[in-house]
JSON list of C-alpha atoms in Angstrom, two decimals:
[
{"chain": "H", "resi": 1, "resn": "MET", "atom": "CA", "xyz": [-17.14, -19.67, -39.19]},
{"chain": "H", "resi": 2, "resn": "LYS", "atom": "CA", "xyz": [-17.60, -15.99, -38.22]},
{"chain": "H", "resi": 3, "resn": "LYS", "atom": "CA", "xyz": [-18.05, -17.01, -34.57]},
{"chain": "H", "resi": 4, "resn": "CYS", "atom": "CA", "xyz": [-14.83, -19.05, -34.76]},
{"chain": "H", "resi": 5, "resn": "TRP", "atom": "CA", "xyz": [-12.87, -16.12, -36.19]},
{"chain": "H", "resi": 6, "resn": "SER", "atom": "CA", "xyz": [-14.39, -13.82, -33.56]},
{"chain": "H", "resi": 7, "resn": "SER", "atom": "CA", "xyz": [-13.28, -16.16, -30.77]},
{"chain": "H", "resi": 8, "resn": "LEU", "atom": "CA", "xyz": [-9.77, -16.38, -32.22]},
{"chain": "H", "resi": 9, "resn": "ALA", "atom": "CA", "xyz": [-9.58, -12.59, -32.48]},
{"chain": "H", "resi": 10, "resn": "THR", "atom": "CA", "xyz": [-10.69, -12.18, -28.88]},
{"chain": "H", "resi": 11, "resn": "LEU", "atom": "CA", "xyz": [-8.13, -14.74, -27.73]},
{"chain": "H", "resi": 12, "resn": "GLY", "atom": "CA", "xyz": [-5.45, -12.89, -29.66]},
{"chain": "H", "resi": 13, "resn": "LEU", "atom": "CA", "xyz": [-6.34, -9.61, -27.99]},
{"chain": "H", "resi": 14, "resn": "LEU", "atom": "CA", "xyz": [-6.25, -11.22, -24.54]},
{"chain": "H", "resi": 15, "resn": "CYS", "atom": "CA", "xyz": [-2.88, -12.78, -25.25]},
{"chain": "H", "resi": 16, "resn": "ALA", "atom": "CA", "xyz": [-1.53, -9.44, -26.48]},
{"chain": "H", "resi": 17, "resn": "ALA", "atom": "CA", "xyz": [-2.84, -7.66, -23.38]},
{"chain": "H", "resi": 18, "resn": "SER", "atom": "CA", "xyz": [-1.33, -10.22, -21.00]},
{"chain": "H", "resi": 19, "resn": "ALA", "atom": "CA", "xyz": [2.02, -10.03, -22.86]},
{"chain": "H", "resi": 20, "resn": "HIS", "atom": "CA", "xyz": [2.26, -6.31, -22.08]},
{"chain": "H", "resi": 21, "resn": "ALA", "atom": "CA", "xyz": [2.68, -6.53, -18.32]},
{"chain": "H", "resi": 22, "resn": "GLY", "atom": "CA", "xyz": [5.70, -6.22, -16.11]},
{"chain": "H", "resi": 23, "resn": "THR", "atom": "CA", "xyz": [6.75, -7.50, -12.71]},
{"chain": "H", "resi": 24, "resn": "VAL", "atom": "CA", "xyz": [8.06, -5.52, -9.77]},
{"chain": "H", "resi": 25, "resn": "SER", "atom": "CA", "xyz": [10.18, -7.53, -7.37]},
{"chain": "H", "resi": 26, "resn": "GLY", "atom": "CA", "xyz": [12.88, -7.08, -4.76]},
{"chain": "H", "resi": 27, "resn": "LYS", "atom": "CA", "xyz": [13.47, -7.06, -1.03]},
{"chain": "H", "resi": 28, "resn": "VAL", "atom": "CA", "xyz": [12.59, -4.71, 1.80]},
{"chain": "H", "resi": 29, "resn": "ARG", "atom": "CA", "xyz": [14.87, -4.61, 4.80]},
{"chain": "H", "resi": 30, "resn": "LEU", "atom": "CA", "xyz": [14.83, -2.54, 7.97]},
{"chain": "H", "resi": 31, "resn": "ALA", "atom": "CA", "xyz": [17.58, -0.10, 8.86]},
{"chain": "H", "resi": 32, "resn": "ASN", "atom": "CA", "xyz": [17.46, -1.67, 12.33]},
{"chain": "H", "resi": 33, "resn": "PRO", "atom": "CA", "xyz": [16.79, -5.37, 11.66]},
{"chain": "H", "resi": 34, "resn": "ALA", "atom": "CA", "xyz": [17.43, -6.33, 15.27]},
{"chain": "H", "resi": 35, "resn": "GLY", "atom": "CA", "xyz": [14.52, -4.24, 16.55]},
{"chain": "H", "resi": 36, "resn": "ALA", "atom": "CA", "xyz": [11.03, -5.35, 17.58]},
{"chain": "H", "resi": 37, "resn": "GLY", "atom": "CA", "xyz": [9.67, -4.60, 14.10]},
{"chain": "H", "resi": 38, "resn": "ALA", "atom": "CA", "xyz": [11.60, -7.51, 12.55]},
{"chain": "H", "resi": 39, "resn": "LYS", "atom": "CA", "xyz": [8.57, -9.75, 13.19]},
{"chain": "H", "resi": 40, "resn": "GLU", "atom": "CA", "xyz": [5.96, -7.31, 11.88]},
{"chain": "H", "resi": 41, "resn": "ALA", "atom": "CA", "xyz": [4.56, -7.28, 8.35]},
{"chain": "H", "resi": 42, "resn": "VAL", "atom": "CA", "xyz": [5.65, -5.04, 5.50]},
{"chain": "H", "resi": 43, "resn": "VAL", "atom": "CA", "xyz": [3.12, -4.02, 2.81]},
{"chain": "H", "resi": 44, "resn": "VAL", "atom": "CA", "xyz": [4.33, -3.00, -0.66]},
{"chain": "H", "resi": 45, "resn": "TRP", "atom": "CA", "xyz": [1.96, -1.62, -3.30]},
{"chain": "H", "resi": 46, "resn": "LEU", "atom": "CA", "xyz": [1.83, 0.36, -6.54]},
{"chain": "H", "resi": 47, "resn": "GLU", "atom": "CA", "xyz": [-0.42, 3.37, -7.10]},
{"chain": "H", "resi": 48, "resn": "GLY", "atom": "CA", "xyz": [-1.08, 4.63, -10.63]},
{"chain": "H", "resi": 49, "resn": "GLN", "atom": "CA", "xyz": [-3.57, 6.90, -12.33]},
{"chain": "H", "resi": 50, "resn": "ASP", "atom": "CA", "xyz": [-6.29, 4.27, -12.48]},
{"chain": "H", "resi": 51, "resn": "ARG", "atom": "CA", "xyz": [-7.63, 2.08, -9.70]},
{"chain": "H", "resi": 52, "resn": "PRO", "atom": "CA", "xyz": [-8.54, -1.38, -11.03]},
{"chain": "H", "resi": 53, "resn": "LYS", "atom": "CA", "xyz": [-11.53, -3.26, -9.67]},
{"chain": "H", "resi": 54, "resn": "PRO", "atom": "CA", "xyz": [-10.95, -5.22, -6.44]},
{"chain": "H", "resi": 55, "resn": "PRO", "atom": "CA", "xyz": [-10.38, -8.99, -6.70]},
{"chain": "H", "resi": 56, "resn": "GLU", "atom": "CA", "xyz": [-13.45, -11.22, -6.87]},
{"chain": "H", "resi": 57, "resn": "GLY", "atom": "CA", "xyz": [-12.01, -13.43, -4.13]},
{"chain": "H", "resi": 58, "resn": "SER", "atom": "CA", "xyz": [-12.56, -12.53, -0.50]},
{"chain": "H", "resi": 59, "resn": "VAL", "atom": "CA", "xyz": [-10.35, -12.19, 2.58]},
{"chain": "H", "resi": 60, "resn": "ARG", "atom": "CA", "xyz": [-11.30, -14.14, 5.71]},
{"chain": "H", "resi": 61, "resn": "ILE", "atom": "CA", "xyz": [-10.80, -13.26, 9.38]},
{"chain": "H", "resi": 62, "resn": "ALA", "atom": "CA", "xyz": [-12.20, -16.06, 11.55]},
{"chain": "H", "resi": 63, "resn": "GLN", "atom": "CA", "xyz": [-13.28, -15.81, 15.17]},
{"chain": "H", "resi": 64, "resn": "LYS", "atom": "CA", "xyz": [-11.82, -18.95, 16.71]},
{"chain": "H", "resi": 65, "resn": "ASN", "atom": "CA", "xyz": [-10.55, -19.87, 20.18]},
{"chain": "H", "resi": 66, "resn": "LEU", "atom": "CA", "xyz": [-11.44, -16.36, 21.36]},
{"chain": "H", "resi": 67, "resn": "GLN", "atom": "CA", "xyz": [-9.01, -14.85, 18.86]},
{"chain": "H", "resi": 68, "resn": "PHE", "atom": "CA", "xyz": [-9.11, -13.37, 15.39]},
{"chain": "H", "resi": 69, "resn": "SER", "atom": "CA", "xyz": [-7.30, -15.53, 12.86]},
{"chain": "H", "resi": 70, "resn": "PRO", "atom": "CA", "xyz": [-5.21, -14.23, 11.21]},
{"chain": "H", "resi": 71, "resn": "GLY", "atom": "CA", "xyz": [-4.21, -11.24, 13.28]},
{"chain": "H", "resi": 72, "resn": "PHE", "atom": "CA", "xyz": [-3.09, -9.24, 10.24]},
{"chain": "H", "resi": 73, "resn": "VAL", "atom": "CA", "xyz": [-4.43, -9.26, 6.66]},
{"chain": "H", "resi": 74, "resn": "VAL", "atom": "CA", "xyz": [-4.23, -7.06, 3.58]},
{"chain": "H", "resi": 75, "resn": "ALA", "atom": "CA", "xyz": [-7.41, -6.32, 1.64]},
{"chain": "H", "resi": 76, "resn": "VAL", "atom": "CA", "xyz": [-8.01, -4.27, -1.48]},
{"chain": "H", "resi": 77, "resn": "GLN", "atom": "CA", "xyz": [-10.32, -1.27, -1.18]},
{"chain": "H", "resi": 78, "resn": "GLY", "atom": "CA", "xyz": [-13.84, -2.59, -1.85]},
{"chain": "H", "resi": 79, "resn": "GLN", "atom": "CA", "xyz": [-12.85, -6.27, -1.50]},
{"chain": "H", "resi": 80, "resn": "LYS", "atom": "CA", "xyz": [-15.18, -8.52, 0.46]},
{"chain": "H", "resi": 81, "resn": "ILE", "atom": "CA", "xyz": [-13.96, -9.48, 3.95]},
{"chain": "H", "resi": 82, "resn": "GLU", "atom": "CA", "xyz": [-15.60, -12.51, 5.56]},
{"chain": "H", "resi": 83, "resn": "MET", "atom": "CA", "xyz": [-15.84, -12.72, 9.35]},
{"chain": "H", "resi": 84, "resn": "PRO", "atom": "CA", "xyz": [-17.32, -16.10, 10.38]},
{"chain": "H", "resi": 85, "resn": "ASN", "atom": "CA", "xyz": [-17.75, -17.08, 14.05]},
{"chain": "H", "resi": 86, "resn": "TYR", "atom": "CA", "xyz": [-16.42, -20.59, 14.77]},
{"chain": "H", "resi": 87, "resn": "ASP", "atom": "CA", "xyz": [-16.50, -20.23, 18.56]},
{"chain": "H", "resi": 88, "resn": "ASP", "atom": "CA", "xyz": [-19.13, -21.66, 20.90]},
{"chain": "H", "resi": 89, "resn": "VAL", "atom": "CA", "xyz": [-19.76, -18.16, 22.27]},
{"chain": "H", "resi": 90, "resn": "SER", "atom": "CA", "xyz": [-21.06, -14.96, 20.75]},
{"chain": "H", "resi": 91, "resn": "HIS", "atom": "CA", "xyz": [-18.89, -12.09, 19.54]},
{"chain": "H", "resi": 92, "resn": "ASN", "atom": "CA", "xyz": [-19.51, -8.45, 18.69]},
{"chain": "H", "resi": 93, "resn": "VAL", "atom": "CA", "xyz": [-16.97, -7.39, 16.07]},
{"chain": "H", "resi": 94, "resn": "TYR", "atom": "CA", "xyz": [-16.43, -3.66, 15.55]},
{"chain": "H", "resi": 95, "resn": "SER", "atom": "CA", "xyz": [-13.95, -0.91, 14.70]},
{"chain": "H", "resi": 96, "resn": "PHE", "atom": "CA", "xyz": [-13.74, 2.78, 15.54]},
{"chain": "H", "resi": 97, "resn": "THR", "atom": "CA", "xyz": [-11.01, 3.47, 12.95]},
{"chain": "H", "resi": 98, "resn": "GLY", "atom": "CA", "xyz": [-11.56, 6.70, 11.00]},
{"chain": "H", "resi": 99, "resn": "MET", "atom": "CA", "xyz": [-13.81, 6.42, 7.94]},
{"chain": "H", "resi": 100, "resn": "ASN", "atom": "CA", "xyz": [-13.83, 2.61, 8.15]},
{"chain": "H", "resi": 101, "resn": "GLN", "atom": "CA", "xyz": [-15.87, 2.37, 11.35]},
{"chain": "H", "resi": 102, "resn": "PHE", "atom": "CA", "xyz": [-18.34, -0.51, 11.60]},
{"chain": "H", "resi": 103, "resn": "ASN", "atom": "CA", "xyz": [-20.22, -2.70, 14.07]},
{"chain": "H", "resi": 104, "resn": "LEU", "atom": "CA", "xyz": [-21.38, -6.15, 12.96]},
{"chain": "H", "resi": 105, "resn": "GLY", "atom": "CA", "xyz": [-23.57, -6.64, 16.02]},
{"chain": "H", "resi": 106, "resn": "VAL", "atom": "CA", "xyz": [-23.73, -9.78, 18.16]},
{"chain": "H", "resi": 107, "resn": "SER", "atom": "CA", "xyz": [-23.03, -12.95, 16.18]},
{"chain": "H", "resi": 108, "resn": "ALA", "atom": "CA", "xyz": [-23.54, -16.46, 17.59]},
{"chain": "H", "resi": 109, "resn": "LYS", "atom": "CA", "xyz": [-21.66, -19.62, 16.65]},
{"chain": "H", "resi": 110, "resn": "GLY", "atom": "CA", "xyz": [-22.01, -20.33, 12.94]},
{"chain": "H", "resi": 111, "resn": "ASP", "atom": "CA", "xyz": [-23.01, -16.77, 12.07]},
{"chain": "H", "resi": 112, "resn": "TYR", "atom": "CA", "xyz": [-21.43, -15.46, 8.91]},
{"chain": "H", "resi": 113, "resn": "ARG", "atom": "CA", "xyz": [-20.92, -11.70, 8.56]},
{"chain": "H", "resi": 114, "resn": "SER", "atom": "CA", "xyz": [-19.05, -9.79, 5.85]},
{"chain": "H", "resi": 115, "resn": "LEU", "atom": "CA", "xyz": [-18.16, -6.21, 4.96]},
{"chain": "H", "resi": 116, "resn": "THR", "atom": "CA", "xyz": [-15.99, -4.05, 2.70]},
{"chain": "H", "resi": 117, "resn": "PHE", "atom": "CA", "xyz": [-13.80, -1.03, 3.41]},
{"chain": "H", "resi": 118, "resn": "GLY", "atom": "CA", "xyz": [-14.04, 2.10, 1.29]},
{"chain": "H", "resi": 119, "resn": "LYS", "atom": "CA", "xyz": [-10.95, 3.92, 2.55]},
{"chain": "H", "resi": 120, "resn": "ALA", "atom": "CA", "xyz": [-7.28, 2.94, 2.43]},
{"chain": "H", "resi": 121, "resn": "GLY", "atom": "CA", "xyz": [-5.22, 2.55, 5.60]},
{"chain": "H", "resi": 122, "resn": "ILE", "atom": "CA", "xyz": [-5.01, 0.46, 8.78]},
{"chain": "H", "resi": 123, "resn": "VAL", "atom": "CA", "xyz": [-8.22, -0.73, 10.44]},
{"chain": "H", "resi": 124, "resn": "ASP", "atom": "CA", "xyz": [-8.08, -2.03, 14.02]},
{"chain": "H", "resi": 125, "resn": "VAL", "atom": "CA", "xyz": [-10.72, -4.70, 14.65]},
{"chain": "H", "resi": 126, "resn": "PHE", "atom": "CA", "xyz": [-11.93, -5.69, 18.13]},
{"chain": "H", "resi": 127, "resn": "CYS", "atom": "CA", "xyz": [-14.62, -7.66, 19.95]},
{"chain": "H", "resi": 128, "resn": "SER", "atom": "CA", "xyz": [-16.58, -5.70, 22.55]},
{"chain": "H", "resi": 129, "resn": "ILE", "atom": "CA", "xyz": [-17.29, -8.90, 24.53]},
{"chain": "H", "resi": 130, "resn": "HIS", "atom": "CA", "xyz": [-13.76, -10.36, 24.58]},
{"chain": "H", "resi": 131, "resn": "HIS", "atom": "CA", "xyz": [-11.32, -7.49, 24.93]},
{"chain": "H", "resi": 132, "resn": "GLN", "atom": "CA", "xyz": [-8.21, -9.56, 24.21]},
{"chain": "H", "resi": 133, "resn": "MET", "atom": "CA", "xyz": [-9.35, -10.09, 20.62]},
{"chain": "H", "resi": 134, "resn": "HIS", "atom": "CA", "xyz": [-7.60, -7.79, 18.15]},
{"chain": "H", "resi": 135, "resn": "SER", "atom": "CA", "xyz": [-6.88, -7.98, 14.44]},
{"chain": "H", "resi": 136, "resn": "ARG", "atom": "CA", "xyz": [-5.62, -5.46, 11.89]},
{"chain": "H", "resi": 137, "resn": "VAL", "atom": "CA", "xyz": [-6.65, -4.99, 8.28]},
{"chain": "H", "resi": 138, "resn": "PHE", "atom": "CA", "xyz": [-4.40, -3.00, 5.98]},
{"chain": "H", "resi": 139, "resn": "VAL", "atom": "CA", "xyz": [-6.57, -1.66, 3.16]},
{"chain": "H", "resi": 140, "resn": "VAL", "atom": "CA", "xyz": [-4.69, -0.88, -0.06]},
{"chain": "H", "resi": 141, "resn": "PRO", "atom": "CA", "xyz": [-6.19, 1.17, -2.94]},
{"chain": "H", "resi": 142, "resn": "THR", "atom": "CA", "xyz": [-4.93, -1.23, -5.62]},
{"chain": "H", "resi": 143, "resn": "ARG", "atom": "CA", "xyz": [-4.72, -4.95, -6.36]},
{"chain": "H", "resi": 144, "resn": "TYR", "atom": "CA", "xyz": [-1.01, -4.62, -7.16]},
{"chain": "H", "resi": 145, "resn": "PHE", "atom": "CA", "xyz": [0.48, -5.31, -3.74]},
{"chain": "H", "resi": 146, "resn": "ALA", "atom": "CA", "xyz": [2.53, -7.76, -1.70]},
{"chain": "H", "resi": 147, "resn": "SER", "atom": "CA", "xyz": [2.67, -8.52, 2.03]},
{"chain": "H", "resi": 148, "resn": "ILE", "atom": "CA", "xyz": [5.94, -9.87, 3.40]},
{"chain": "H", "resi": 149, "resn": "MET", "atom": "CA", "xyz": [8.12, -9.98, 6.49]},
{"chain": "H", "resi": 150, "resn": "PRO", "atom": "CA", "xyz": [11.22, -7.75, 6.62]},
{"chain": "H", "resi": 151, "resn": "GLY", "atom": "CA", "xyz": [14.06, -9.23, 4.60]},
{"chain": "H", "resi": 152, "resn": "GLN", "atom": "CA", "xyz": [11.83, -11.49, 2.52]},
{"chain": "H", "resi": 153, "resn": "PRO", "atom": "CA", "xyz": [11.53, -11.08, -1.27]},
{"chain": "H", "resi": 154, "resn": "PHE", "atom": "CA", "xyz": [8.37, -9.58, -2.76]},
{"chain": "H", "resi": 155, "resn": "ASN", "atom": "CA", "xyz": [6.90, -10.07, -6.21]},
{"chain": "H", "resi": 156, "resn": "ILE", "atom": "CA", "xyz": [4.07, -8.07, -7.82]},
{"chain": "H", "resi": 157, "resn": "ALA", "atom": "CA", "xyz": [3.25, -9.62, -11.19]},
{"chain": "H", "resi": 158, "resn": "ASP", "atom": "CA", "xyz": [1.05, -8.75, -14.19]},
{"chain": "H", "resi": 159, "resn": "VAL", "atom": "CA", "xyz": [1.32, -4.99, -13.69]},
{"chain": "H", "resi": 160, "resn": "PRO", "atom": "CA", "xyz": [0.28, -2.90, -16.74]},
{"chain": "H", "resi": 161, "resn": "PRO", "atom": "CA", "xyz": [3.23, -0.84, -17.99]},
{"chain": "H", "resi": 162, "resn": "GLY", "atom": "CA", "xyz": [3.53, 2.80, -16.99]},
{"chain": "H", "resi": 163, "resn": "LYS", "atom": "CA", "xyz": [4.45, 5.20, -14.21]},
{"chain": "H", "resi": 164, "resn": "TYR", "atom": "CA", "xyz": [3.54, 4.29, -10.61]},
{"chain": "H", "resi": 165, "resn": "VAL", "atom": "CA", "xyz": [4.31, 5.39, -7.09]},
{"chain": "H", "resi": 166, "resn": "LEU", "atom": "CA", "xyz": [5.80, 2.46, -5.18]},
{"chain": "H", "resi": 167, "resn": "LYS", "atom": "CA", "xyz": [4.80, 2.67, -1.53]},
{"chain": "H", "resi": 168, "resn": "VAL", "atom": "CA", "xyz": [6.04, 0.65, 1.43]},
{"chain": "H", "resi": 169, "resn": "TRP", "atom": "CA", "xyz": [4.46, 0.53, 4.90]},
{"chain": "H", "resi": 170, "resn": "HIS", "atom": "CA", "xyz": [5.77, -0.92, 8.15]},
{"chain": "H", "resi": 171, "resn": "GLU", "atom": "CA", "xyz": [4.41, -0.19, 11.60]},
{"chain": "H", "resi": 172, "resn": "ARG", "atom": "CA", "xyz": [7.70, 1.04, 13.08]},
{"chain": "H", "resi": 173, "resn": "SER", "atom": "CA", "xyz": [9.25, 2.64, 9.99]},
{"chain": "H", "resi": 174, "resn": "ARG", "atom": "CA", "xyz": [8.87, 5.80, 7.97]},
{"chain": "H", "resi": 175, "resn": "MET", "atom": "CA", "xyz": [6.59, 5.51, 4.98]},
{"chain": "H", "resi": 176, "resn": "LEU", "atom": "CA", "xyz": [8.57, 5.03, 1.78]},
{"chain": "H", "resi": 177, "resn": "GLU", "atom": "CA", "xyz": [7.38, 6.44, -1.56]},
{"chain": "H", "resi": 178, "resn": "LYS", "atom": "CA", "xyz": [9.25, 6.14, -4.84]},
{"chain": "H", "resi": 179, "resn": "THR", "atom": "CA", "xyz": [8.27, 6.82, -8.46]},
{"chain": "H", "resi": 180, "resn": "VAL", "atom": "CA", "xyz": [8.95, 3.83, -10.73]},
{"chain": "H", "resi": 181, "resn": "ILE", "atom": "CA", "xyz": [8.38, 2.94, -14.37]},
{"chain": "H", "resi": 182, "resn": "VAL", "atom": "CA", "xyz": [7.00, -0.57, -14.89]},
{"chain": "H", "resi": 183, "resn": "PRO", "atom": "CA", "xyz": [8.22, -2.06, -18.20]},
{"chain": "H", "resi": 184, "resn": "ARG", "atom": "CA", "xyz": [5.98, -3.60, -20.86]},
{"chain": "H", "resi": 185, "resn": "THR", "atom": "CA", "xyz": [7.72, -6.92, -20.20]},
{"chain": "H", "resi": 186, "resn": "GLY", "atom": "CA", "xyz": [10.35, -8.16, -17.81]},
{"chain": "H", "resi": 187, "resn": "VAL", "atom": "CA", "xyz": [11.19, -7.38, -14.20]},
{"chain": "H", "resi": 188, "resn": "LEU", "atom": "CA", "xyz": [11.83, -4.10, -12.39]},
{"chain": "H", "resi": 189, "resn": "SER", "atom": "CA", "xyz": [14.03, -4.86, -9.35]},
{"chain": "H", "resi": 190, "resn": "GLN", "atom": "CA", "xyz": [13.79, -2.73, -6.22]},
{"chain": "H", "resi": 191, "resn": "ASN", "atom": "CA", "xyz": [15.86, -3.30, -3.09]},
{"chain": "H", "resi": 192, "resn": "LEU", "atom": "CA", "xyz": [14.57, -0.97, -0.41]},
{"chain": "H", "resi": 193, "resn": "VAL", "atom": "CA", "xyz": [15.59, 0.07, 3.10]},
{"chain": "H", "resi": 194, "resn": "LEU", "atom": "CA", "xyz": [13.07, 1.41, 5.63]},
{"chain": "H", "resi": 195, "resn": "GLU", "atom": "CA", "xyz": [14.28, 3.97, 8.13]},
{"chain": "H", "resi": 196, "resn": "ASN", "atom": "CA", "xyz": [13.20, 3.84, 11.76]},
{"chain": "H", "resi": 197, "resn": "SER", "atom": "CA", "xyz": [10.32, 6.04, 12.88]},
{"chain": "H", "resi": 198, "resn": "THR", "atom": "CA", "xyz": [9.43, 7.27, 16.34]},
{"chain": "H", "resi": 199, "resn": "ALA", "atom": "CA", "xyz": [5.74, 7.56, 15.37]},
{"chain": "H", "resi": 200, "resn": "PRO", "atom": "CA", "xyz": [3.65, 4.65, 14.02]},
{"chain": "H", "resi": 201, "resn": "ALA", "atom": "CA", "xyz": [2.85, 4.74, 10.30]},
{"chain": "H", "resi": 202, "resn": "THR", "atom": "CA", "xyz": [-0.89, 4.19, 10.33]},
{"chain": "H", "resi": 203, "resn": "THR", "atom": "CA", "xyz": [-2.32, 5.24, 6.99]},
{"chain": "H", "resi": 204, "resn": "ALA", "atom": "CA", "xyz": [-1.99, 4.72, 3.26]},
{"chain": "H", "resi": 205, "resn": "LYS", "atom": "CA", "xyz": [-2.52, 7.73, 1.02]},
{"chain": "H", "resi": 206, "resn": "GLN", "atom": "CA", "xyz": [-5.64, 7.29, -1.07]}
]
């Protein structure tokens, strides 16, 4: 009987915890929607005082048909990134980007390599054997994020209530930062406009 009551109490606490979470949603549009950046990804994320653990699930970038697939992904800081080789030829996957530099060495068909990134920001990934291969990983310092195309709606659910800095990144736009208060329940709506930038936005503040 004690075990039963203990289980019910634990379930009650979990339900209470999940009930106290808000959602941040909205749209991000470009000040110049007709420009080249209209077909490039936008990343939206929330930074608070605490950094929750990265998701248990992994992100995959496959080497297939002498290309990286997909060409752009978002990964949480510390999240596992899988890089399998499905081609009939060998690849040497590497990056020289800042503090996230790596070299996986030569991998033959069927080889399965993985890694994690410890710093937030953009990571450019290449193959030293096939120079046309290029992928980008945007590393965010939180699991509360969304990746969309300009003009599309975003939705970040199950966010613990409190004060956050909402950040928005787009390759050809100025970085947007805005302080927001996430409610204990319900939705916080944010409709945002990104201004054009002459210099690429390449990093996320850690």
